[in-house]
Amino acid sequence: MSTSPPAKLLPVLLFNAAYIALAASVSVSRGNREFVFYIVVMLVLIAVMSLVHSRVKLTTGLLWAFSMWGLAHMAGGLCPLPSGWPYNGDQEVLYSLWLIPNRLKYDQIVHAYGFGITTWLCWHILRQALRQPDGGSVRPTFGMLALCAAAGMGFGALNEVIEFIAVLTIPNTNVGGYENTGWDLVANLVGSTIAAMIIRLRTHPTA
């Protein structure tokens, strides 16, 4: 992937502020403690991403990709499903929607997407931090991309820990049980693997 121009932060910040403010308003009005918790986590993540950006200058594409992930997450937990739509779990919200009945949920797509772009973030940071012995950019070798995919899946596992904390501290969450956690981890693996493949295919072999 070629070097991108510096990201324009203001549109990204306004976009994130708008959907988080809306999600916070809806969560508080419904007494949804679970999503108040997740909004706090989101604010922490935005602060972390801001710090990362100040150090390694994230691309506009990465910032918008993470912003869309945040929006998909907020919508997943707060948007109710129309009557009659197939879902799994106790709550009729977008996260529970079966895209393919008994095979594929909206939640799993969000997991695959989110930890795919996390793998992309890890590659961006690694490429910025390391150089070849001749001073050239690090190439997306199998080993480097395996490391980035493993890091993406590791952050996915951290996400499951955060969800476990939510289950222990907040009643009536929509996190799901052991099987749901297992499928989330599988989705993380799929997303991270696809991201690594795309990085390899899109990076010029001499970069």
mmCIF file of C-alpha atoms in Angstrom:
data_model
loop_
_atom_site.group_PDB
_atom_site.id
_atom_site.type_symbol
_atom_site.label_atom_id
_atom_site.label_comp_id
_atom_site.label_asym_id
_atom_site.label_seq_id
_atom_site.Cartn_x
_atom_site.Cartn_y
_atom_site.Cartn_z
ATOM 1 C CA MET A 1 0.000 0.000 0.000
ATOM 2 C CA SER A 2 1.400 3.377 -0.936
ATOM 3 C CA THR A 3 1.909 6.175 1.509
ATOM 4 C CA SER A 4 -1.264 8.222 1.981
ATOM 5 C CA PRO A 5 -1.524 11.966 2.665
ATOM 6 C CA PRO A 6 -2.141 13.106 6.267
ATOM 7 C CA ALA A 7 -5.650 12.361 7.482
ATOM 8 C CA LYS A 8 -8.170 15.178 7.853
ATOM 9 C CA LEU A 9 -9.360 14.769 11.405
ATOM 10 C CA LEU A 10 -12.235 17.232 11.752
ATOM 11 C CA PRO A 11 -14.791 15.369 9.568
ATOM 12 C CA VAL A 12 -13.921 12.094 11.314
ATOM 13 C CA LEU A 13 -14.244 13.655 14.777
ATOM 14 C CA LEU A 14 -17.587 15.269 13.928
ATOM 15 C CA PHE A 15 -18.919 11.999 12.514
ATOM 16 C CA ASN A 16 -17.913 10.066 15.636
ATOM 17 C CA ALA A 17 -19.228 12.749 17.970
ATOM 18 C CA ALA A 18 -22.601 12.744 16.185
ATOM 19 C CA TYR A 19 -23.316 9.026 16.387
ATOM 20 C CA ILE A 20 -21.920 8.649 19.908
ATOM 21 C CA ALA A 21 -24.061 11.550 21.151
ATOM 22 C CA LEU A 22 -27.130 9.970 19.523
ATOM 23 C CA ALA A 23 -26.296 6.542 20.957
ATOM 24 C CA ALA A 24 -25.755 8.023 24.422
ATOM 25 C CA SER A 25 -29.085 9.825 24.271
ATOM 26 C CA VAL A 26 -30.947 6.673 23.205
ATOM 27 C CA SER A 27 -29.151 4.502 25.793
ATOM 28 C CA VAL A 28 -29.939 6.858 28.672
ATOM 29 C CA SER A 29 -33.568 7.342 27.607
ATOM 30 C CA ARG A 30 -34.080 3.557 27.508
ATOM 31 C CA GLY A 31 -32.116 2.905 30.685
ATOM 32 C CA ASN A 32 -29.752 0.682 28.686
ATOM 33 C CA ARG A 33 -26.837 0.336 31.115
ATOM 34 C CA GLU A 34 -25.026 -2.099 28.829
ATOM 35 C CA PHE A 35 -24.635 0.446 26.061
ATOM 36 C CA VAL A 36 -23.764 3.267 28.436
ATOM 37 C CA PHE A 37 -20.884 0.979 29.457
ATOM 38 C CA TYR A 38 -19.921 0.387 25.810
ATOM 39 C CA ILE A 39 -20.064 4.116 25.034
ATOM 40 C CA VAL A 40 -17.551 4.727 27.823
ATOM 41 C CA VAL A 41 -15.361 2.003 26.282
ATOM 42 C CA MET A 42 -15.762 3.707 22.880
ATOM 43 C CA LEU A 43 -14.593 7.034 24.294
ATOM 44 C CA VAL A 44 -11.533 5.326 25.770
ATOM 45 C CA LEU A 45 -10.794 3.696 22.402
ATOM 46 C CA ILE A 46 -11.138 7.025 20.592
ATOM 47 C CA ALA A 47 -8.640 8.537 23.027
ATOM 48 C CA VAL A 48 -6.260 5.614 22.401
ATOM 49 C CA MET A 49 -6.641 5.974 18.618
ATOM 50 C CA SER A 50 -5.925 9.699 18.921
ATOM 51 C CA LEU A 51 -2.716 8.890 20.784
ATOM 52 C CA VAL A 52 -1.737 6.290 18.176
ATOM 53 C CA HIS A 53 -2.460 8.792 15.389
ATOM 54 C CA SER A 54 -0.236 11.376 17.046
ATOM 55 C CA ARG A 55 2.633 8.866 16.985
ATOM 56 C CA VAL A 56 2.282 7.049 13.648
ATOM 57 C CA LYS A 57 -0.093 9.237 11.565
ATOM 58 C CA LEU A 58 -2.956 6.937 10.614
ATOM 59 C CA THR A 59 -4.372 7.211 7.121
ATOM 60 C CA THR A 60 -7.762 8.716 6.340
ATOM 61 C CA GLY A 61 -8.926 5.266 5.236
ATOM 62 C CA LEU A 62 -8.032 3.695 8.575
ATOM 63 C CA LEU A 63 -9.723 6.433 10.591
ATOM 64 C CA TRP A 64 -12.922 6.206 8.572
ATOM 65 C CA ALA A 65 -12.857 2.406 8.710
ATOM 66 C CA PHE A 66 -12.700 2.500 12.503
ATOM 67 C CA SER A 67 -15.396 5.171 12.610
ATOM 68 C CA MET A 68 -17.729 2.977 10.556
ATOM 69 C CA TRP A 69 -16.996 0.068 12.889
ATOM 70 C CA GLY A 70 -18.021 2.215 15.845
ATOM 71 C CA LEU A 71 -21.235 3.205 14.093
ATOM 72 C CA ALA A 72 -22.001 -0.432 13.213
ATOM 73 C CA HIS A 73 -21.461 -1.374 16.861
ATOM 74 C CA MET A 74 -23.735 1.337 18.235
ATOM 75 C CA ALA A 75 -26.440 0.549 15.654
ATOM 76 C CA GLY A 76 -26.145 -3.151 16.395
ATOM 77 C CA GLY A 77 -27.114 -2.776 20.016
ATOM 78 C CA LEU A 78 -29.652 0.036 19.774
ATOM 79 C CA CYS A 79 -31.604 -0.417 16.505
ATOM 80 C CA PRO A 80 -34.726 -2.578 17.034
ATOM 81 C CA LEU A 81 -35.675 -5.158 14.431
ATOM 82 C CA PRO A 82 -38.939 -4.955 12.489
ATOM 83 C CA SER A 83 -41.542 -7.477 13.602
ATOM 84 C CA GLY A 84 -41.057 -10.900 12.061
ATOM 85 C CA TRP A 85 -37.377 -10.566 11.217
ATOM 86 C CA PRO A 86 -35.330 -13.634 12.275
ATOM 87 C CA TYR A 87 -33.081 -13.163 15.278
ATOM 88 C CA ASN A 88 -31.110 -15.101 17.874
ATOM 89 C CA GLY A 89 -31.177 -14.281 21.584
ATOM 90 C CA ASP A 90 -33.426 -12.436 23.993
ATOM 91 C CA GLN A 91 -33.284 -8.962 22.460
ATOM 92 C CA GLU A 92 -34.749 -8.009 19.072
ATOM 93 C CA VAL A 93 -31.943 -5.697 17.993
ATOM 94 C CA LEU A 94 -29.715 -5.536 14.935
ATOM 95 C CA TYR A 95 -26.889 -7.446 16.645
ATOM 96 C CA SER A 96 -29.193 -10.477 16.993
ATOM 97 C CA LEU A 97 -30.315 -10.455 13.345
ATOM 98 C CA TRP A 98 -29.813 -13.609 11.313
ATOM 99 C CA LEU A 99 -28.510 -12.554 7.886
ATOM 100 C CA ILE A 100 -28.544 -16.241 6.919
ATOM 101 C CA PRO A 101 -30.900 -18.070 9.333
ATOM 102 C CA ASN A 102 -28.994 -20.262 11.799
ATOM 103 C CA ARG A 103 -25.759 -19.642 9.883
ATOM 104 C CA LEU A 104 -24.633 -16.007 9.908
ATOM 105 C CA LYS A 105 -25.490 -13.070 12.172
ATOM 106 C CA TYR A 106 -24.957 -9.336 11.817
ATOM 107 C CA ASP A 107 -22.816 -9.572 14.968
ATOM 108 C CA GLN A 108 -20.368 -11.928 13.260
ATOM 109 C CA ILE A 109 -19.990 -9.639 10.237
ATOM 110 C CA VAL A 110 -19.199 -6.709 12.560
ATOM 111 C CA HIS A 111 -16.605 -8.856 14.373
ATOM 112 C CA ALA A 112 -14.933 -9.947 11.130
ATOM 113 C CA TYR A 113 -14.876 -6.391 9.794
ATOM 114 C CA GLY A 114 -13.684 -4.816 13.036
ATOM 115 C CA PHE A 115 -10.781 -7.126 13.717
ATOM 116 C CA GLY A 116 -9.896 -7.199 10.043
ATOM 117 C CA ILE A 117 -9.274 -3.454 10.148
ATOM 118 C CA THR A 118 -7.491 -3.931 13.490
ATOM 119 C CA THR A 119 -5.110 -6.246 11.627
ATOM 120 C CA TRP A 120 -4.691 -3.477 9.023
ATOM 121 C CA LEU A 121 -3.905 -1.029 11.853
ATOM 122 C CA CYS A 122 -1.282 -3.403 13.273
ATOM 123 C CA TRP A 123 0.361 -3.687 9.831
ATOM 124 C CA HIS A 124 0.362 0.112 9.446
ATOM 125 C CA ILE A 125 2.054 0.556 12.837
ATOM 126 C CA LEU A 126 4.557 -2.235 12.179
ATOM 127 C CA ARG A 127 5.463 -0.832 8.781
ATOM 128 C CA GLN A 128 5.960 2.641 10.233
ATOM 129 C CA ALA A 129 8.110 1.359 13.112
ATOM 130 C CA LEU A 130 10.385 -1.101 11.308
ATOM 131 C CA ARG A 131 12.806 -0.876 8.401
ATOM 132 C CA GLN A 132 14.734 -3.394 6.304
ATOM 133 C CA PRO A 133 18.502 -3.573 6.870
ATOM 134 C CA ASP A 134 18.923 -1.496 3.693
ATOM 135 C CA GLY A 135 16.575 1.173 5.045
ATOM 136 C CA GLY A 136 13.628 0.167 2.891
ATOM 137 C CA SER A 137 10.076 -0.446 4.086
ATOM 138 C CA VAL A 138 9.175 -3.750 5.692
ATOM 139 C CA ARG A 139 7.573 -6.127 3.190
ATOM 140 C CA PRO A 140 4.304 -7.950 3.920
ATOM 141 C CA THR A 141 5.873 -11.388 4.254
ATOM 142 C CA PHE A 142 3.948 -14.370 5.588
ATOM 143 C CA GLY A 143 5.619 -13.950 8.979
ATOM 144 C CA MET A 144 4.879 -10.243 9.262
ATOM 145 C CA LEU A 145 1.252 -10.668 8.243
ATOM 146 C CA ALA A 146 0.801 -13.682 10.526
ATOM 147 C CA LEU A 147 2.042 -11.481 13.365
ATOM 148 C CA CYS A 148 -0.417 -8.708 12.434
ATOM 149 C CA ALA A 149 -3.320 -11.168 12.130
ATOM 150 C CA ALA A 150 -2.413 -12.694 15.493
ATOM 151 C CA ALA A 151 -2.386 -9.198 17.011
ATOM 152 C CA GLY A 152 -5.800 -8.493 15.469
ATOM 153 C CA MET A 153 -7.174 -11.702 16.977
ATOM 154 C CA GLY A 154 -5.554 -10.821 20.299
ATOM 155 C CA PHE A 155 -7.441 -7.535 20.372
ATOM 156 C CA GLY A 156 -10.541 -9.551 19.494
ATOM 157 C CA ALA A 157 -9.937 -11.720 22.556
ATOM 158 C CA LEU A 158 -9.587 -8.547 24.636
ATOM 159 C CA ASN A 159 -12.992 -7.498 23.320
ATOM 160 C CA GLU A 160 -14.438 -10.756 24.661
ATOM 161 C CA VAL A 161 -12.906 -9.977 28.072
ATOM 162 C CA ILE A 162 -14.632 -6.571 28.021
ATOM 163 C CA GLU A 163 -17.927 -8.265 27.128
ATOM 164 C CA PHE A 164 -17.370 -10.737 29.990
ATOM 165 C CA ILE A 165 -16.947 -7.800 32.388
ATOM 166 C CA ALA A 166 -20.250 -6.420 31.068
ATOM 167 C CA VAL A 167 -21.947 -9.777 31.750
ATOM 168 C CA LEU A 168 -20.604 -9.847 35.324
ATOM 169 C CA THR A 169 -21.571 -6.269 36.172
ATOM 170 C CA ILE A 170 -24.716 -5.498 34.148
ATOM 171 C CA PRO A 171 -27.946 -7.540 34.159
ATOM 172 C CA ASN A 172 -29.717 -8.616 30.941
ATOM 173 C CA THR A 173 -26.903 -8.031 28.454
ATOM 174 C CA ASN A 174 -27.127 -9.233 24.868
ATOM 175 C CA VAL A 175 -23.616 -10.700 24.854
ATOM 176 C CA GLY A 176 -24.684 -14.339 24.448
ATOM 177 C CA GLY A 177 -23.219 -17.552 25.814
ATOM 178 C CA TYR A 178 -20.178 -19.743 25.256
ATOM 179 C CA GLU A 179 -21.142 -20.768 21.709
ATOM 180 C CA ASN A 180 -21.663 -17.116 20.749
ATOM 181 C CA THR A 181 -18.212 -16.261 22.104
ATOM 182 C CA GLY A 182 -16.730 -19.116 20.074
ATOM 183 C CA TRP A 183 -18.344 -17.888 16.855
ATOM 184 C CA ASP A 184 -17.190 -14.344 17.620
ATOM 185 C CA LEU A 185 -13.610 -15.638 17.827
ATOM 186 C CA VAL A 186 -14.047 -17.532 14.553
ATOM 187 C CA ALA A 187 -15.348 -14.335 12.922
ATOM 188 C CA ASN A 188 -12.319 -12.469 14.271
ATOM 189 C CA LEU A 189 -10.041 -15.097 12.721
ATOM 190 C CA VAL A 190 -11.799 -14.858 9.352
ATOM 191 C CA GLY A 191 -11.664 -11.044 9.327
ATOM 192 C CA SER A 192 -7.999 -10.926 10.339
ATOM 193 C CA THR A 193 -7.043 -13.528 7.730
ATOM 194 C CA ILE A 194 -8.905 -11.731 4.934
ATOM 195 C CA ALA A 195 -7.294 -8.428 5.924
ATOM 196 C CA ALA A 196 -3.827 -10.013 5.834
ATOM 197 C CA MET A 197 -4.543 -11.427 2.368
ATOM 198 C CA ILE A 198 -5.757 -8.058 1.071
ATOM 199 C CA ILE A 199 -2.668 -6.299 2.461
ATOM 200 C CA ARG A 200 -0.440 -8.846 0.721
ATOM 201 C CA LEU A 201 -2.247 -8.525 -2.585
ATOM 202 C CA ARG A 202 -2.414 -4.723 -2.550
ATOM 203 C CA THR A 203 1.160 -4.039 -1.455
ATOM 204 C CA HIS A 204 3.637 -3.561 -4.283
ATOM 205 C CA PRO A 205 6.196 -6.392 -4.091
ATOM 206 C CA THR A 206 9.125 -3.942 -4.071
ATOM 207 C CA ALA A 207 7.549 -1.622 -1.403
#
